[in-house]
CSV table of C-alpha atoms in Angstrom, one decimal:
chain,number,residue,atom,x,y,z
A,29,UNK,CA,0.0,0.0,0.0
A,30,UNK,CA,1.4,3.8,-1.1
A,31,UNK,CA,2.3,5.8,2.1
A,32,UNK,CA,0.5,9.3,1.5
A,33,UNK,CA,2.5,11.9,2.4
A,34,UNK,CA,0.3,14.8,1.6
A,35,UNK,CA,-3.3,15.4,1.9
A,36,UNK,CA,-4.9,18.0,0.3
A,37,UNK,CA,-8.2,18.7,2.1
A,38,UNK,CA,-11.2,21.0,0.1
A,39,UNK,CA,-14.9,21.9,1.5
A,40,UNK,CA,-16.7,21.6,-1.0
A,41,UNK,CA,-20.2,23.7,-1.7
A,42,UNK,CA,-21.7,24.0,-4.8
A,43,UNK,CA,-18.6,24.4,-6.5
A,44,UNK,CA,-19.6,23.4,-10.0
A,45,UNK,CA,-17.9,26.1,-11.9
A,46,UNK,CA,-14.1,25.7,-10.3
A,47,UNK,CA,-13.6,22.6,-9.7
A,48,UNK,CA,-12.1,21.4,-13.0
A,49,UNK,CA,-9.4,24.4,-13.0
A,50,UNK,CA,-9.2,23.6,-9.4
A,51,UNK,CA,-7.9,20.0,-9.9
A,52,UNK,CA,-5.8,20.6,-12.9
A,53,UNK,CA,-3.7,23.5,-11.2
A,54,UNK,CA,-3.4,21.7,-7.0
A,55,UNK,CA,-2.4,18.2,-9.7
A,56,UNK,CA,0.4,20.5,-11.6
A,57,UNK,CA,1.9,21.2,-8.3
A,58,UNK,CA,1.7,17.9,-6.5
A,59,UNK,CA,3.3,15.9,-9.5
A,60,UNK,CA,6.0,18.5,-9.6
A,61,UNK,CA,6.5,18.2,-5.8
A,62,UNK,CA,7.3,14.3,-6.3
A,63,UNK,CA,5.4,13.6,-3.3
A,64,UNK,CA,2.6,11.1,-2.7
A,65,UNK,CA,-0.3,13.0,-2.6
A,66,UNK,CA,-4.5,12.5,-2.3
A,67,UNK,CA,-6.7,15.3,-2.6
A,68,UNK,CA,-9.6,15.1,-0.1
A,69,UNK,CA,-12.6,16.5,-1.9
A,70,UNK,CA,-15.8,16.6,1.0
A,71,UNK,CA,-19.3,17.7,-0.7
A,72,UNK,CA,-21.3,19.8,2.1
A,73,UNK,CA,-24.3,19.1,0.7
A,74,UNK,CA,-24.0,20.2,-2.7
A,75,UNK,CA,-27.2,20.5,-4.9
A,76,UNK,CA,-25.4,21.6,-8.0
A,77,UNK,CA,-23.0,19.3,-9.8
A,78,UNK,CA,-20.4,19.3,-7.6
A,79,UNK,CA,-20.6,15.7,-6.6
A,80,UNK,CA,-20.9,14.3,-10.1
A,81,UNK,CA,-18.1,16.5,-11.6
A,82,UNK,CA,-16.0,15.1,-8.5
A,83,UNK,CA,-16.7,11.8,-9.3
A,84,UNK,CA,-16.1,12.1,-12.8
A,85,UNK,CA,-12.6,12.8,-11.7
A,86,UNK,CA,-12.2,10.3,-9.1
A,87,UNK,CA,-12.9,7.5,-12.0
A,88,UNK,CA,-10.0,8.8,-13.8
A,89,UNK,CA,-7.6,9.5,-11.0
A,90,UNK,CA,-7.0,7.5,-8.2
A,91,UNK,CA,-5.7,10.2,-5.6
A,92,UNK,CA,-9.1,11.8,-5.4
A,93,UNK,CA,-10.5,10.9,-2.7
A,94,UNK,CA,-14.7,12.4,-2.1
A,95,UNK,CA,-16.7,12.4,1.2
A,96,UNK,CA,-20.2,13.3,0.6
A,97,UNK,CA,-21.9,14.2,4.3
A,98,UNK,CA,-25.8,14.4,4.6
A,99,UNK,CA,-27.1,17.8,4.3
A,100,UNK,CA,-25.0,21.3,4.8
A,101,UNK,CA,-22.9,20.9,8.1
A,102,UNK,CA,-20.5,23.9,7.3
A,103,UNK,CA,-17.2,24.5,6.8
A,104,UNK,CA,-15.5,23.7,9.9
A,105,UNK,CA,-17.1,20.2,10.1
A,106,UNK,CA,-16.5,19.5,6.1
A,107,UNK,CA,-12.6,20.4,7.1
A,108,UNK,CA,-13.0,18.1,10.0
A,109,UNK,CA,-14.4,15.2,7.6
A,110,UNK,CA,-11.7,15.6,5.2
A,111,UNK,CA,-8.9,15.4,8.4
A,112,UNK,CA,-10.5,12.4,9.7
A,113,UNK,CA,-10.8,10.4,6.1
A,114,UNK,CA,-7.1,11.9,4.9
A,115,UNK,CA,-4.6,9.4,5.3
A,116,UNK,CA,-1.1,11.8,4.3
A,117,UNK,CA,1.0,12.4,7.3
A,118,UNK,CA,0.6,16.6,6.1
A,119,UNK,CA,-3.1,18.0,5.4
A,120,UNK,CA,-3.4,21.1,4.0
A,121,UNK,CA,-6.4,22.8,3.5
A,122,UNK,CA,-8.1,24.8,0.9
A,123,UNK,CA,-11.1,26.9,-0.4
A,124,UNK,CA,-12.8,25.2,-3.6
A,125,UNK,CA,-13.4,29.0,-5.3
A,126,UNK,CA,-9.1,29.4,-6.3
A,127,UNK,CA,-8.7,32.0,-4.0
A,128,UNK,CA,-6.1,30.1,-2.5
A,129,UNK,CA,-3.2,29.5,-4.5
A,130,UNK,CA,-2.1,25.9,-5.8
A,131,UNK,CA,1.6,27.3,-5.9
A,132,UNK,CA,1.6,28.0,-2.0
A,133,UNK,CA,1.6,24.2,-1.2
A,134,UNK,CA,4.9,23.2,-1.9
A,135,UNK,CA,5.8,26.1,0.9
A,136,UNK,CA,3.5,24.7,3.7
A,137,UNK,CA,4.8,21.3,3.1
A,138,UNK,CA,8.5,22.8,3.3
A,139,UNK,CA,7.5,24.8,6.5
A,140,UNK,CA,5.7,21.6,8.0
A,141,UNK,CA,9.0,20.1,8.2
A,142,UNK,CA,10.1,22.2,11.5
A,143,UNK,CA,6.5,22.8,12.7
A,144,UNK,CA,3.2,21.4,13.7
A,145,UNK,CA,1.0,23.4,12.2
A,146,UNK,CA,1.1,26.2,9.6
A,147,UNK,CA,-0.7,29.2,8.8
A,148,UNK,CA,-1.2,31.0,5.6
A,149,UNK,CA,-0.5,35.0,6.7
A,150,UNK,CA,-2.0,37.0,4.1
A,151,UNK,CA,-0.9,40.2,6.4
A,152,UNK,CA,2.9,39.3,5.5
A,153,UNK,CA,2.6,39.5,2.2
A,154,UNK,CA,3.2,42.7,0.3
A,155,UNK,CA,0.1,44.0,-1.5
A,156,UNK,CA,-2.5,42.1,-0.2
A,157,UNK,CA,-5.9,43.4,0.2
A,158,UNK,CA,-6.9,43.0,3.8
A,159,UNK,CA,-11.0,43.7,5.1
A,160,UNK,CA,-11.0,46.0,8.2
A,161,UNK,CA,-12.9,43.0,9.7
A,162,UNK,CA,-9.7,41.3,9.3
A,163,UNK,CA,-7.6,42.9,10.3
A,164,UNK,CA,-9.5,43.6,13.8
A,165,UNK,CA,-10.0,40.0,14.2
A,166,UNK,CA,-6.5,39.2,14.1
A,167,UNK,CA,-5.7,42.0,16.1
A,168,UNK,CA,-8.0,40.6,19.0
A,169,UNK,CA,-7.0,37.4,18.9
A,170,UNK,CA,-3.4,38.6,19.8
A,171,UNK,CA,-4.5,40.3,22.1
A,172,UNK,CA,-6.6,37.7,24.0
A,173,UNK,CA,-3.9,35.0,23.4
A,174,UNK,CA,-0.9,37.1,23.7
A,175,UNK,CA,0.7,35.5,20.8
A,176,UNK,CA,2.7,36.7,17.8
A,177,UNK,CA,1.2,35.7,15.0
A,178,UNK,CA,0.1,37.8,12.7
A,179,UNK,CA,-3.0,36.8,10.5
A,180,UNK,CA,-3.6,33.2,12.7
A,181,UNK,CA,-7.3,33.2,11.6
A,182,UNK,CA,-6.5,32.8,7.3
A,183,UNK,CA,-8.4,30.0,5.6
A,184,UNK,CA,-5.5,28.2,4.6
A,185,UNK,CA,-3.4,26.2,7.3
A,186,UNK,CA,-1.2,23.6,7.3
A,187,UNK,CA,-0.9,20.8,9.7
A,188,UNK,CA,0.4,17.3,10.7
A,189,UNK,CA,-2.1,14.5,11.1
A,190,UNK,CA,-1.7,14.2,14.5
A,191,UNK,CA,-3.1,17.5,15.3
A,192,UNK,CA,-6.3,17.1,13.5
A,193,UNK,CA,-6.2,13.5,15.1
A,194,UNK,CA,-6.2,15.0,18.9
A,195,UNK,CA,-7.8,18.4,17.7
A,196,UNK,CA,-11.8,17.9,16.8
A,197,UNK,CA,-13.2,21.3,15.4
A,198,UNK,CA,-17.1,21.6,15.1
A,199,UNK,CA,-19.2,25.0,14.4
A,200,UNK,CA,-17.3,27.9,13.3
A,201,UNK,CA,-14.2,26.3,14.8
A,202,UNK,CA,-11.2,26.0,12.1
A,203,UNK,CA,-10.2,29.6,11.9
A,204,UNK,CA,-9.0,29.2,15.7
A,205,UNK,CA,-7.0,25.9,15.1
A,206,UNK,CA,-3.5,27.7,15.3
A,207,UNK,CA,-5.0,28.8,18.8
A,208,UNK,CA,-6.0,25.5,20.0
A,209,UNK,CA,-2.6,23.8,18.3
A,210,UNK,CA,-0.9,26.2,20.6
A,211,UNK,CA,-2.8,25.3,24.0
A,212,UNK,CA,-2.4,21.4,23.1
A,213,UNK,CA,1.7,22.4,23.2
A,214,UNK,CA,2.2,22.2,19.0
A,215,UNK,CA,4.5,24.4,17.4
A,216,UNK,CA,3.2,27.3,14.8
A,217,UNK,CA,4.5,29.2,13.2
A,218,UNK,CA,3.0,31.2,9.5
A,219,UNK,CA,4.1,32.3,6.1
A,220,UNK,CA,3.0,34.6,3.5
A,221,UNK,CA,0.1,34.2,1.2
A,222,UNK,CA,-1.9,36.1,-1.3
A,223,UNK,CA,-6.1,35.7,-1.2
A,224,UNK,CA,-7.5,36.3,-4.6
A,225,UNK,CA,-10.7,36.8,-5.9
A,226,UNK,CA,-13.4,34.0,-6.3
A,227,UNK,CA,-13.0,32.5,-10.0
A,228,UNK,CA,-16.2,31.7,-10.2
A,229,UNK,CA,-19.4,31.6,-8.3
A,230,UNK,CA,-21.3,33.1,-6.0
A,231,UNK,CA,-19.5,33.8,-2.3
A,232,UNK,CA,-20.8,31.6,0.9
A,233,UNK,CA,-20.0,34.6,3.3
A,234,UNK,CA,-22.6,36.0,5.6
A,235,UNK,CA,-22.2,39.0,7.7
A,236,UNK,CA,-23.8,37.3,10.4
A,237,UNK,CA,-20.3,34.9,10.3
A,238,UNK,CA,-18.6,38.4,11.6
A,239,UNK,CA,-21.0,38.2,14.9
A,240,UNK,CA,-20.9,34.2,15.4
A,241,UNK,CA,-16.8,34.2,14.5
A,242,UNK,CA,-16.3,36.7,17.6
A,243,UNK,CA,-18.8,34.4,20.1
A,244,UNK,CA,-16.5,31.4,19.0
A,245,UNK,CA,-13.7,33.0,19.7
A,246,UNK,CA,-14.7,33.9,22.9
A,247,UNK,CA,-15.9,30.0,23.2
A,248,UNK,CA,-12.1,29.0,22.7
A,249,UNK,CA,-10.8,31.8,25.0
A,250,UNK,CA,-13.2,30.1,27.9
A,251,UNK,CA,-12.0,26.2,26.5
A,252,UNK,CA,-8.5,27.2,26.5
A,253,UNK,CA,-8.7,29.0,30.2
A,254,UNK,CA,-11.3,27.0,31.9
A,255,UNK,CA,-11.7,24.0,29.8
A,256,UNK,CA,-10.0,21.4,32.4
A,257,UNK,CA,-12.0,23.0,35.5
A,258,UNK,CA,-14.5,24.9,34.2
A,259,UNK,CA,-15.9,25.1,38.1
A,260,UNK,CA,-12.6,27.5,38.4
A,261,UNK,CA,-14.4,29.9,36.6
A,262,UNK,CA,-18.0,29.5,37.6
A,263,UNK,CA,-16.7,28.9,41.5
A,264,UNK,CA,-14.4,32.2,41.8
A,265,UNK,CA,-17.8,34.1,40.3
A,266,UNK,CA,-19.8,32.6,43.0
A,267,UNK,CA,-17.4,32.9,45.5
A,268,UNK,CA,-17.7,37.1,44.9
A,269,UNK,CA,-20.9,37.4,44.5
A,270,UNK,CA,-21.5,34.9,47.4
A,271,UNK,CA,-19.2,36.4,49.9
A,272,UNK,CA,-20.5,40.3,48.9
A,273,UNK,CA,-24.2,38.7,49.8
A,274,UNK,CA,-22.7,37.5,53.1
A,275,UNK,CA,-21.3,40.9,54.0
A,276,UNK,CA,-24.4,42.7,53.6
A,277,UNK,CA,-26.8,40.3,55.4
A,278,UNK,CA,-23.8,39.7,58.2
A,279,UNK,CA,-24.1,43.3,58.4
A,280,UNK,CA,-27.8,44.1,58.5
A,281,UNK,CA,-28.2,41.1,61.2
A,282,UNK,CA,-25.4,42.6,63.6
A,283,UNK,CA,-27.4,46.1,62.8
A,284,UNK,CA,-30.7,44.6,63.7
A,285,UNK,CA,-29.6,43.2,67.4
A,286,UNK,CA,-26.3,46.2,68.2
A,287,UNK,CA,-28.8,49.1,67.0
A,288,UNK,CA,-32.3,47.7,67.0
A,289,UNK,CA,-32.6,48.7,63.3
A,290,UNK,CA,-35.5,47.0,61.4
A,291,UNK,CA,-34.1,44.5,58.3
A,292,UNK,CA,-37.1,46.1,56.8
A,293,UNK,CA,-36.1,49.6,57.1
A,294,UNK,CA,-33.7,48.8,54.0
A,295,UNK,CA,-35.0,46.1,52.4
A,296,UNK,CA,-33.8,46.5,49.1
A,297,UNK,CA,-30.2,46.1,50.3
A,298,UNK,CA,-31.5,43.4,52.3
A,299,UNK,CA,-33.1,41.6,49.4
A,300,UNK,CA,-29.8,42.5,47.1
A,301,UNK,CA,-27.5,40.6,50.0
A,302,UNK,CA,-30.1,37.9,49.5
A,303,UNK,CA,-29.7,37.7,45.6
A,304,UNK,CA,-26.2,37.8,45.8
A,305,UNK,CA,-25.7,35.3,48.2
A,306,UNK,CA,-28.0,32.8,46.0
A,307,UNK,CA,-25.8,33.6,43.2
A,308,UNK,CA,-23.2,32.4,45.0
A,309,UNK,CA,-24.5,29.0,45.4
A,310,UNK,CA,-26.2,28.5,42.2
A,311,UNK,CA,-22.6,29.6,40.4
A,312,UNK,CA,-20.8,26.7,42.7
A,313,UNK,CA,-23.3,24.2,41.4
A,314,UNK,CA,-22.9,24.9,38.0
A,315,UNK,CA,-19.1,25.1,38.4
A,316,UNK,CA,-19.6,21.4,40.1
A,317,UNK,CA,-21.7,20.5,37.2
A,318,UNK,CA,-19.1,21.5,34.5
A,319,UNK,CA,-16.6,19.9,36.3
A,320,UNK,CA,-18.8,16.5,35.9
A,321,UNK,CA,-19.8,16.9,32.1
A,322,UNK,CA,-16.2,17.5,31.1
A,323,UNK,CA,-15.0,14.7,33.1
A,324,UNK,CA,-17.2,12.5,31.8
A,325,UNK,CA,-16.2,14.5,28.3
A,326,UNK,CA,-13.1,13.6,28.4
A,327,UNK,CA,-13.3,10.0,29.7
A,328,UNK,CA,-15.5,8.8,27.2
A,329,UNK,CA,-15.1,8.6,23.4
A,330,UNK,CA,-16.1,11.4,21.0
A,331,UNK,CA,-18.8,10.7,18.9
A,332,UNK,CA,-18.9,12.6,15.5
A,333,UNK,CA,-20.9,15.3,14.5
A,334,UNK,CA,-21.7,14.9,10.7
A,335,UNK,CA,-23.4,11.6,8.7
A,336,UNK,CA,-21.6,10.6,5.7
A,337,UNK,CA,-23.8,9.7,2.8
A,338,UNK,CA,-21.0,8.2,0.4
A,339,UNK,CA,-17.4,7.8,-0.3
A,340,UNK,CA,-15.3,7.3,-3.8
A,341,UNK,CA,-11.9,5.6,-3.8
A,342,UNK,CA,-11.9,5.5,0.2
A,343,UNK,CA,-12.0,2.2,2.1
């Protein structure tokens, strides 16, 4: 049996219109590279033709490889498919509309040499066109994760199998892989890309990705800080609110019996000590309750999230 020693890895969503120029330019650069090689096509629920153009190609070459998943699951689960089927010791993943450039492989596989887990930086290269939304992200994820990096949330990436094999991304999750490589201990580093402009077809961007991307990255922020103990969190916010309720009914009572002042001369306060100090408790028990689900998370196996409907040239 062939070792693989790259994987190329492609989302695919009606695609119909690039994927012939697509193949023909990533096959150029992998026969060149004089590596073994699959490419990883996974249809996301494609109701154009995506799925029979792919597997028009997949009769005539034997290093496509197609995963077609029931229904649209998104990107970050399609990437998460194609990591899980890919057999190459390097994946490397790609957009299906040629704004990533074919001739950028052959420098992630040279960078993946040294590191973990590459990242295409489209901020390092001269020229290139970057959204104000962009820019901001990248900005705040530095800022959160106190890291160097200067575009880590690029489509493109680089990584070693054994990443994506202890690394599971669901929902929005695979623009933040450089961030979770780092937490697991990997080593990233990035290089310089340039993003062009769809070839063909209609874009799969919503504005609404710009709200969800900032609530996921506040998800990893909280997996990466709290992830282990999450009762650390909820515990040290009950524990302030708790002990803040405690002072202020500790104080009314001695009040009430030194001065003879009636609780129900302030009884807001009095009801505000109250609320606080069931925060308190209610904030331990979900910290307790955390701390049981991701045990019991990380003790048993991980099922996954997305159905596969069909595979071509895969065992």
């Amino acid at each position: 049996m062939v070792k693989i020693e790259i994987s190329i890895v492609i989302p695919v969503h009606n695609e119909q219109e690039n994927l012939n120029l697509l193949y023909e330019r990533i096959k150029e650069i992998l026969i060149k590279l004089k590596k073994n090689y699959e490419i990883v096509f996974v249809d996301d629920g494609s109701t154009d033709n995506s799925f029979p153009m792919l597997s028009t190609l997949a009769k005539n070459d034997g290093n496509i490889k197609i995963v077609r998943l029931r229904g649209r699951n998104g990107q970050s689960t399609a990437l998460m498919a194609g990591s899980d089927f890919a057999s190459g010791k390097y994946i490397i993943t790609m957009d299906a509309d040629l704004q990533h450039d074919p001739n950028d492989i052959p420098l992630f596989y040279q960078k993946l040499q040294d590191y973990d887990v590459v990242c295409g930086s489209r901020t390092l290269s001269q020229g290139q066109k970057i959204s104000l939304y962009s820019k901001f992200g990248s900005w705040l994820v530095r800022k959160l994760f106190r890291i160097k990096l200067k575009d880590p949330i690029g489509g493109m990436k680089g990584y070693r199998k054994e990443v994506s094999d202890n690394i599971k991304m669901y929902a929005g999750m695979h623009r933040y892989l450089p961030l979770l490589a780092l937490w697991k201990g990997y080593s990233v580093t990035e290089i310089a890309i340039k993003v062009r402009k769809r070839y063909k077809g209609k874009s799969k961007y919503k504005p609404i990705k710009m709200f969800t991307g900032f609530l996921d990255l506040l998800t990893i922020k909280f997996f990466t800080s709290f992830s282990s103990r999450p009762s650390h969190l909820f515990g040290t916010t009950g524990f302030v609110a708790g002990f803040l309720g405690f002072i202020i009914l500790f104080w009314m009572t001695i009040r009430k019996l030194i001065l003879g002042i009636s609780i129900g001369a302030s009884l807001p306060l009095f009801f505000l000590g109250f609320l606080l100090f069931l925060i308190g408790i209610l904030f331990w028990f979900f910290g307790l309750i955390a701390d049981l689900i991701t045990f019991d998370a990380i003790t048993s196996e991980r099922r996954k999230n997305y159905i596969v409907k069909g595979k071509v040239n895969l065992d």
